Tab-separated table of C-alpha atoms and ligand atoms in Angstrom:
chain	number	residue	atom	x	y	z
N	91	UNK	CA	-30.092	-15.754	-22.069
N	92	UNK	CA	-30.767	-18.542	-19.476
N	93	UNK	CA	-30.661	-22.243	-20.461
N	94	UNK	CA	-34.239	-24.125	-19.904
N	95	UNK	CA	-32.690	-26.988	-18.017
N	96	UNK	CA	-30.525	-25.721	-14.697
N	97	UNK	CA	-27.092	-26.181	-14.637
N	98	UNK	CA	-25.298	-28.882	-12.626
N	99	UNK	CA	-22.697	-27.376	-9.775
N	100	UNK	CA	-20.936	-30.484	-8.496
N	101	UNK	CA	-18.908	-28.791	-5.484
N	102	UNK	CA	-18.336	-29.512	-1.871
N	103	UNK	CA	-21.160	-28.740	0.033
N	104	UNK	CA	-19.941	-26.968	3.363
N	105	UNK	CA	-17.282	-24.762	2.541
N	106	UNK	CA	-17.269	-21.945	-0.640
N	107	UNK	CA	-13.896	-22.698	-1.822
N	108	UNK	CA	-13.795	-22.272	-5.004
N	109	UNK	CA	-16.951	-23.460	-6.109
N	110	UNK	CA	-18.136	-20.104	-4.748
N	111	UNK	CA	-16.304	-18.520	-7.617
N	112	UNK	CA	-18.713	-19.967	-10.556
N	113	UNK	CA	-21.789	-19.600	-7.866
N	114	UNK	CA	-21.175	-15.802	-8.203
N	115	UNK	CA	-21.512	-15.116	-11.784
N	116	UNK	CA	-24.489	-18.141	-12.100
N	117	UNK	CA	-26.140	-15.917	-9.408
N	118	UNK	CA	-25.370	-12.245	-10.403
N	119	UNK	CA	-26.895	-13.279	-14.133
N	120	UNK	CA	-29.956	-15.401	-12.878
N	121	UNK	CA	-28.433	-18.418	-14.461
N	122	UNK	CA	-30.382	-21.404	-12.761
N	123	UNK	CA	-28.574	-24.377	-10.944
N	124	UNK	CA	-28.669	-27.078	-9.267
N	125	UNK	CA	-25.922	-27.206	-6.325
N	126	UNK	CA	-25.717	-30.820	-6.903
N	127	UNK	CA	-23.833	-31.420	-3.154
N	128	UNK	CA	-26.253	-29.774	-1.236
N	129	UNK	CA	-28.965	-31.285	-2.381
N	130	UNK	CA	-27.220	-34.899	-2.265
N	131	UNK	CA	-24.283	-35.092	0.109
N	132	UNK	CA	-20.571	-34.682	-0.480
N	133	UNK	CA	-20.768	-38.642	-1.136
N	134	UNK	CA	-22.593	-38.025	-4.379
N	135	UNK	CA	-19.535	-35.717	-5.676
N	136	UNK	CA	-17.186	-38.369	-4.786
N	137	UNK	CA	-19.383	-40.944	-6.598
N	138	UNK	CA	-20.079	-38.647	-9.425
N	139	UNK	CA	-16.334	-37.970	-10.233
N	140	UNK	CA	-15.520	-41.734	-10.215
N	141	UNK	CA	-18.335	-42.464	-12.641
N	142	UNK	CA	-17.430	-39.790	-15.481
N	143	UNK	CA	-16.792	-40.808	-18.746
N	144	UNK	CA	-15.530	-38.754	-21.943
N	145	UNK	CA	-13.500	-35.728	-19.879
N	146	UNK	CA	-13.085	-36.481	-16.993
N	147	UNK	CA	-12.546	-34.315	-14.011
N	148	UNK	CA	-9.377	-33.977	-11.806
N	149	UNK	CA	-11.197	-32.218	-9.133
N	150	UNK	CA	-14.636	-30.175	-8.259
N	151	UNK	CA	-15.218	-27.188	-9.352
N	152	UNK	CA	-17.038	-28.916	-11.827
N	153	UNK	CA	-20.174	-27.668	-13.782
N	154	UNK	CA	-22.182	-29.954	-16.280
N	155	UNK	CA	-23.979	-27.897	-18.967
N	156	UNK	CA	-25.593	-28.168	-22.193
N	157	UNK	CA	-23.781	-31.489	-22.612
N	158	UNK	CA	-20.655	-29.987	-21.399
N	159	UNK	CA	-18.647	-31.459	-18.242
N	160	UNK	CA	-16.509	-28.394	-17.612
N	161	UNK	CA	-13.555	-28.505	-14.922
N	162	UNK	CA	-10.858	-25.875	-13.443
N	163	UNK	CA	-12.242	-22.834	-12.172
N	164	UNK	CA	-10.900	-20.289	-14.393
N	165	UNK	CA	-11.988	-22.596	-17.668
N	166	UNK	CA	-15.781	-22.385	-16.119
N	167	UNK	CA	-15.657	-19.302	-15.947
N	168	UNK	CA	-13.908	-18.828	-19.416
N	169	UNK	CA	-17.150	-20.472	-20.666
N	170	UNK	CA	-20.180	-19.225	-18.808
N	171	UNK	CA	-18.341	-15.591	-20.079
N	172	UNK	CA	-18.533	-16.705	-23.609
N	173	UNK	CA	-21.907	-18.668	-23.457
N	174	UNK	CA	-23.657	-15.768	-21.153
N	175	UNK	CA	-21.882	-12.434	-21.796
N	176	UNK	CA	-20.317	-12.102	-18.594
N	177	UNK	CA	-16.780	-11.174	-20.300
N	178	UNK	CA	-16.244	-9.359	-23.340
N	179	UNK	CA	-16.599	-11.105	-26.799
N	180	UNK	CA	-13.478	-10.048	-28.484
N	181	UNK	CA	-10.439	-12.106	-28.327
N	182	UNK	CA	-8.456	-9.107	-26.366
N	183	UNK	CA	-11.360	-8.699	-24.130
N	184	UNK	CA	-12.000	-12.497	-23.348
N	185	UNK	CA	-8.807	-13.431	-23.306
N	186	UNK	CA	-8.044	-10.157	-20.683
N	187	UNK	CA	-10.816	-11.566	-17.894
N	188	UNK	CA	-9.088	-15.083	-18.319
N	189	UNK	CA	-6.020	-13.670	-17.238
N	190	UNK	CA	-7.285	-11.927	-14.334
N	191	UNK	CA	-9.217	-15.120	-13.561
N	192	UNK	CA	-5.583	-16.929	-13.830
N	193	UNK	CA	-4.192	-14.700	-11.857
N	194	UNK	CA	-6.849	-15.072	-8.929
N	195	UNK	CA	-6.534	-18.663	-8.825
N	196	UNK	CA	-2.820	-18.277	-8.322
N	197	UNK	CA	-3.758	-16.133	-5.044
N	198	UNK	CA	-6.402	-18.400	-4.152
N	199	UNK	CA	-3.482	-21.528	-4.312
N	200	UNK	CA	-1.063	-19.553	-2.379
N	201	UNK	CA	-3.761	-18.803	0.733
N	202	UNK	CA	-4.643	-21.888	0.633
N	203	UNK	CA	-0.519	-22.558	1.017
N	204	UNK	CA	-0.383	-20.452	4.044
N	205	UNK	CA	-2.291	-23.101	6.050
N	206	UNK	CA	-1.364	-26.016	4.111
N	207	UNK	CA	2.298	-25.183	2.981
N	208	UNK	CA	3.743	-29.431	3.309
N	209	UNK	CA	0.516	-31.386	1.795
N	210	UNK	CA	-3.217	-31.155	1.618
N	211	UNK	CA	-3.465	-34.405	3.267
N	212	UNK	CA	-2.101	-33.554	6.451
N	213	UNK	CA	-3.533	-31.927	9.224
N	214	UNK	CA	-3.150	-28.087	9.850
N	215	UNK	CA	-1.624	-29.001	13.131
N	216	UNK	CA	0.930	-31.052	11.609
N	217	UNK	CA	1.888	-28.243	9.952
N	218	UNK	CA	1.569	-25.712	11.995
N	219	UNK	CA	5.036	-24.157	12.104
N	220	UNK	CA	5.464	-24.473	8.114
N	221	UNK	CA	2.279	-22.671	8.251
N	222	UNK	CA	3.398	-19.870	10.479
N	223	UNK	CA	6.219	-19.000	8.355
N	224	UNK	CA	4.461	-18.856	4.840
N	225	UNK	CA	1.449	-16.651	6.346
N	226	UNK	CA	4.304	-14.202	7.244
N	227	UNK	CA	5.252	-13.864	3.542
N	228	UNK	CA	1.735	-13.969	2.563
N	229	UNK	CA	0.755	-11.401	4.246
N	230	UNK	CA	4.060	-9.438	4.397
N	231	UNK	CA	4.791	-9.414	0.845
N	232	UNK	CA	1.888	-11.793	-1.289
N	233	UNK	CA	-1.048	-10.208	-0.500
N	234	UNK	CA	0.061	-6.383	-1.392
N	235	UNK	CA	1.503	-7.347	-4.809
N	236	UNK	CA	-1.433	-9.030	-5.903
N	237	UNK	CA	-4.098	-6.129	-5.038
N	238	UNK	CA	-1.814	-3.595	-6.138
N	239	UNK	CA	-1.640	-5.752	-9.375
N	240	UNK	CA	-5.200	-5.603	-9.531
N	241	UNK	CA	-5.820	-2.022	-8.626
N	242	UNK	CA	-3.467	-1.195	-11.816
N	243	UNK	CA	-5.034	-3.466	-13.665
N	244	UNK	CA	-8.776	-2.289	-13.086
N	245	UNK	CA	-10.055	-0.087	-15.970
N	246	UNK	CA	-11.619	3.064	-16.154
N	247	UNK	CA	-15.242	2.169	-16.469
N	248	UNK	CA	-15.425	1.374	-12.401
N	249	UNK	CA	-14.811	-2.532	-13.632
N	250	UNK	CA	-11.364	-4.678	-14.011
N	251	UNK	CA	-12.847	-5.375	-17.832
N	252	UNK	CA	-15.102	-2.744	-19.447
N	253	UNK	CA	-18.416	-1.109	-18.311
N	254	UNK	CA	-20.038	-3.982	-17.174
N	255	UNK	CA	-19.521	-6.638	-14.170
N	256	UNK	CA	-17.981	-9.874	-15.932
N	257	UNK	CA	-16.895	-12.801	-13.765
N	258	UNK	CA	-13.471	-11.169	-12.993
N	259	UNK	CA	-15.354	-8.785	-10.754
N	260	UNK	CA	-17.195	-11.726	-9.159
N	261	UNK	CA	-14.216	-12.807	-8.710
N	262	UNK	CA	-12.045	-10.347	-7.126
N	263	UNK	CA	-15.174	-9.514	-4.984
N	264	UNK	CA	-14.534	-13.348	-3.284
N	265	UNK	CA	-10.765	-12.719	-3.518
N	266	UNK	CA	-11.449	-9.470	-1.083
N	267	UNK	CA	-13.831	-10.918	1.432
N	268	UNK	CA	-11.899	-14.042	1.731
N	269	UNK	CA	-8.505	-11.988	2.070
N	270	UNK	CA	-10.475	-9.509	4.950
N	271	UNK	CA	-11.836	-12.874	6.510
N	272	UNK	CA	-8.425	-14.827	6.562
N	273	UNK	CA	-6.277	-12.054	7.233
N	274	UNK	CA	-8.149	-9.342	9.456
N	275	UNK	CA	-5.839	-7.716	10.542
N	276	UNK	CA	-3.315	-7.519	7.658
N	277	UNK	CA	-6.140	-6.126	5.487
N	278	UNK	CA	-7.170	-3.529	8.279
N	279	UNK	CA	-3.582	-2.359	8.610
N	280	UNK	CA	-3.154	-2.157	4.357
N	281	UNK	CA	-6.285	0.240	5.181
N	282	UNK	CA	-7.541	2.115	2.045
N	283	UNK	CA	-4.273	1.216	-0.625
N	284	UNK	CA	-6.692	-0.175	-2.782
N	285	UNK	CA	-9.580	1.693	-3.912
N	286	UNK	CA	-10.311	0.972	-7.237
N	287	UNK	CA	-10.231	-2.645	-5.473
N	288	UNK	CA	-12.462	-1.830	-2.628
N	289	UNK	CA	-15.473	0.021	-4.928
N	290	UNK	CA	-15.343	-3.082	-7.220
N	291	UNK	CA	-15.896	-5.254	-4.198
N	292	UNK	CA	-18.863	-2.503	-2.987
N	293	UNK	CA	-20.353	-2.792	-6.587
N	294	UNK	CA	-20.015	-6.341	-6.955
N	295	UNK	CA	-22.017	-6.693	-3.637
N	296	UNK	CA	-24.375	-4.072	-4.465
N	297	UNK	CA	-25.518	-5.983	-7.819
N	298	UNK	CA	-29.393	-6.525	-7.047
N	299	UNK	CA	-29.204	-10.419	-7.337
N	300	UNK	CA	-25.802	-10.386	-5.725
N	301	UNK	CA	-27.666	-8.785	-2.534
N	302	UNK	CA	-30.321	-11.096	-2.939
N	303	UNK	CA	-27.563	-14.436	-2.882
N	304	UNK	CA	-25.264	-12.615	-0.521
N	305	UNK	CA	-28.470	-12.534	2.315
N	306	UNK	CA	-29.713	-15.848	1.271
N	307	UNK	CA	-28.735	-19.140	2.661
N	308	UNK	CA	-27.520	-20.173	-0.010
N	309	UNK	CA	-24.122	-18.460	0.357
N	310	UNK	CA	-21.702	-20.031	2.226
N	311	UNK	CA	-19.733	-18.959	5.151
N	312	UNK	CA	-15.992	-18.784	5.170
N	313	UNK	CA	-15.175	-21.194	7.979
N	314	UNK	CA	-11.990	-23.604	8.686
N	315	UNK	CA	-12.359	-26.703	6.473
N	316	UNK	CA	-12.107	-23.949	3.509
N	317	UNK	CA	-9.551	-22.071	1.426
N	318	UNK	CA	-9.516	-18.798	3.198
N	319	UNK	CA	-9.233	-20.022	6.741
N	320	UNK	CA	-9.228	-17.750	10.370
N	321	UNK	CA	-6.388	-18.532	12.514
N	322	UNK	CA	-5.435	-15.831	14.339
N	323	UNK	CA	-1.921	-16.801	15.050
N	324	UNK	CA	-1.411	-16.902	11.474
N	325	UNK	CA	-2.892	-13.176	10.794
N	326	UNK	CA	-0.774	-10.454	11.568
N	327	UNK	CA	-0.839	-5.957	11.347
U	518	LIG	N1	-7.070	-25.718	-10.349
U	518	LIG	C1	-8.321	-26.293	-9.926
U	518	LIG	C2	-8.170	-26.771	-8.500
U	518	LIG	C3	-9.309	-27.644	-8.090
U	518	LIG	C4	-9.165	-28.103	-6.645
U	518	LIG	O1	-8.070	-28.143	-6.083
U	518	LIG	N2	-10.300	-28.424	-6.046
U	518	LIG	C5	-10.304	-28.853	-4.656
U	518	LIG	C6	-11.443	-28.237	-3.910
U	518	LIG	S1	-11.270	-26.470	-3.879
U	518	LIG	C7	-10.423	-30.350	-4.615
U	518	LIG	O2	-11.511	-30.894	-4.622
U	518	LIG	N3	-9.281	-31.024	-4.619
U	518	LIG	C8	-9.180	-32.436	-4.534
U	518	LIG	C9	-7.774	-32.904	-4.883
U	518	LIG	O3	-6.944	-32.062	-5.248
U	518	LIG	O4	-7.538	-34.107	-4.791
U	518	LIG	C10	-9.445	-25.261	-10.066
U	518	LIG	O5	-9.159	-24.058	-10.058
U	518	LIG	O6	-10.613	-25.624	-10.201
């Protein structure tokens, strides 16, 4: 069931981040909204966040609905799953794609850690050594315990949650691509481990409104003012 008046997606507008992880599930379910940034300018964000009243929000991901003004990813996603049946209803269920949510925003802080391991407000290149040694364990030791957490945790109905997509599929579908983006190599030379992984990703993309989104230009490229950021000397076999 799709709300009358669009949604409000206050996110950055050049980079997917993690604003890409709510864009997924609005677009998979034909939720409409408005991707406030892209229509306005990162400037509006800034201004928007500043001029929030009742609940206010930390940071962007930030999504304004039905009177709402929802922040943190994983909490957006908690609702849209409840509001729009992208997670199951039952406490077990619901409480089961939070966790995997949880658990992807924990790998999502630690890539962004491999380039940024001091602060966020310096420069890559002031960090560049830092950076060198925390990609190593990333991709040495991070990245393989997470998907082969994942790959047990996927259930039996060609899902992580159920038979049906829910926004932990979404989800680990962004996880993947921005792993196989950052990481090239690494991923490449993990090869096939993961293949419950890997046919979630393949179904996630296959979705008919996913295909739709994923040729449209409204998806975002992974580029190097993101999260999931290319530099080879930080990639690795
Ligand atoms: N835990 C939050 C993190 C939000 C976050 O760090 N957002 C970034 C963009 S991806 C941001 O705008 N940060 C500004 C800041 O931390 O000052 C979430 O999952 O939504």
């Amino acid at each position: 069931m799709t709300s009358p008046i669009p949604y409000d997606l206050w996110y950055w507008s050049g980079i997917p981040g993690r604003g890409e992880f709510v864009r997924l599930p609005l677009e998979a379910a034909g939720i409409a909204y408005r991707d406030r940034a892209r229509e306005e300018g990162d400037e509006a964000v800034l201004r928007h966040l500043e001029r929030m009243g009742a609940y206010p929000a930390f940071a962007v991901p930030l999504l304004e609905a039905e009177g709402l003004a929802i922040a943190q990813t994983a909490n957006i996603l908690l609702w849209l799953g409840e509001r729009h049946g992208l997670a199951p209803a039952d406490t077990a269920g619901r409480l089961w794609a939070h966790q995997l949510q949880l658990t992807v925003a924990d790998v999502v802080a630690e890539a962004h850690a491999t380039h940024h391991p001091i602060a966020a407000s310096l420069y890559y290149a002031d960090q560049k050594l830092e950076a060198e040694r925390a990609a190593a364990c990333f991709r040495n030791e991070r990245i393989a315990a997470f998907l082969d957490y994942f790959e047990r945790a996927a259930g039996s109905g060609g899902w992580l949650v159920g038979e049906h997509w829910t926004y932990a599929d979404t989800s680990l579908f962004q996880l993947v691509e921005g792993l196989r983006y950052a990481f090239p190599q690494r991923m490449a030379a993990l090869g096939g481990r993961w293949p419950k992984v890997a046919a979630i990703a393949r179904r996630v993309a296959s979705l008919p409104r996913l295909q739709e989104y994923l040729a449209s230009g409204r998806r975002l490229a992974f580029n190097e003012q993101g999260i999931f950021r290319h530099y080879p000397e930080l990639d690795g076999p």
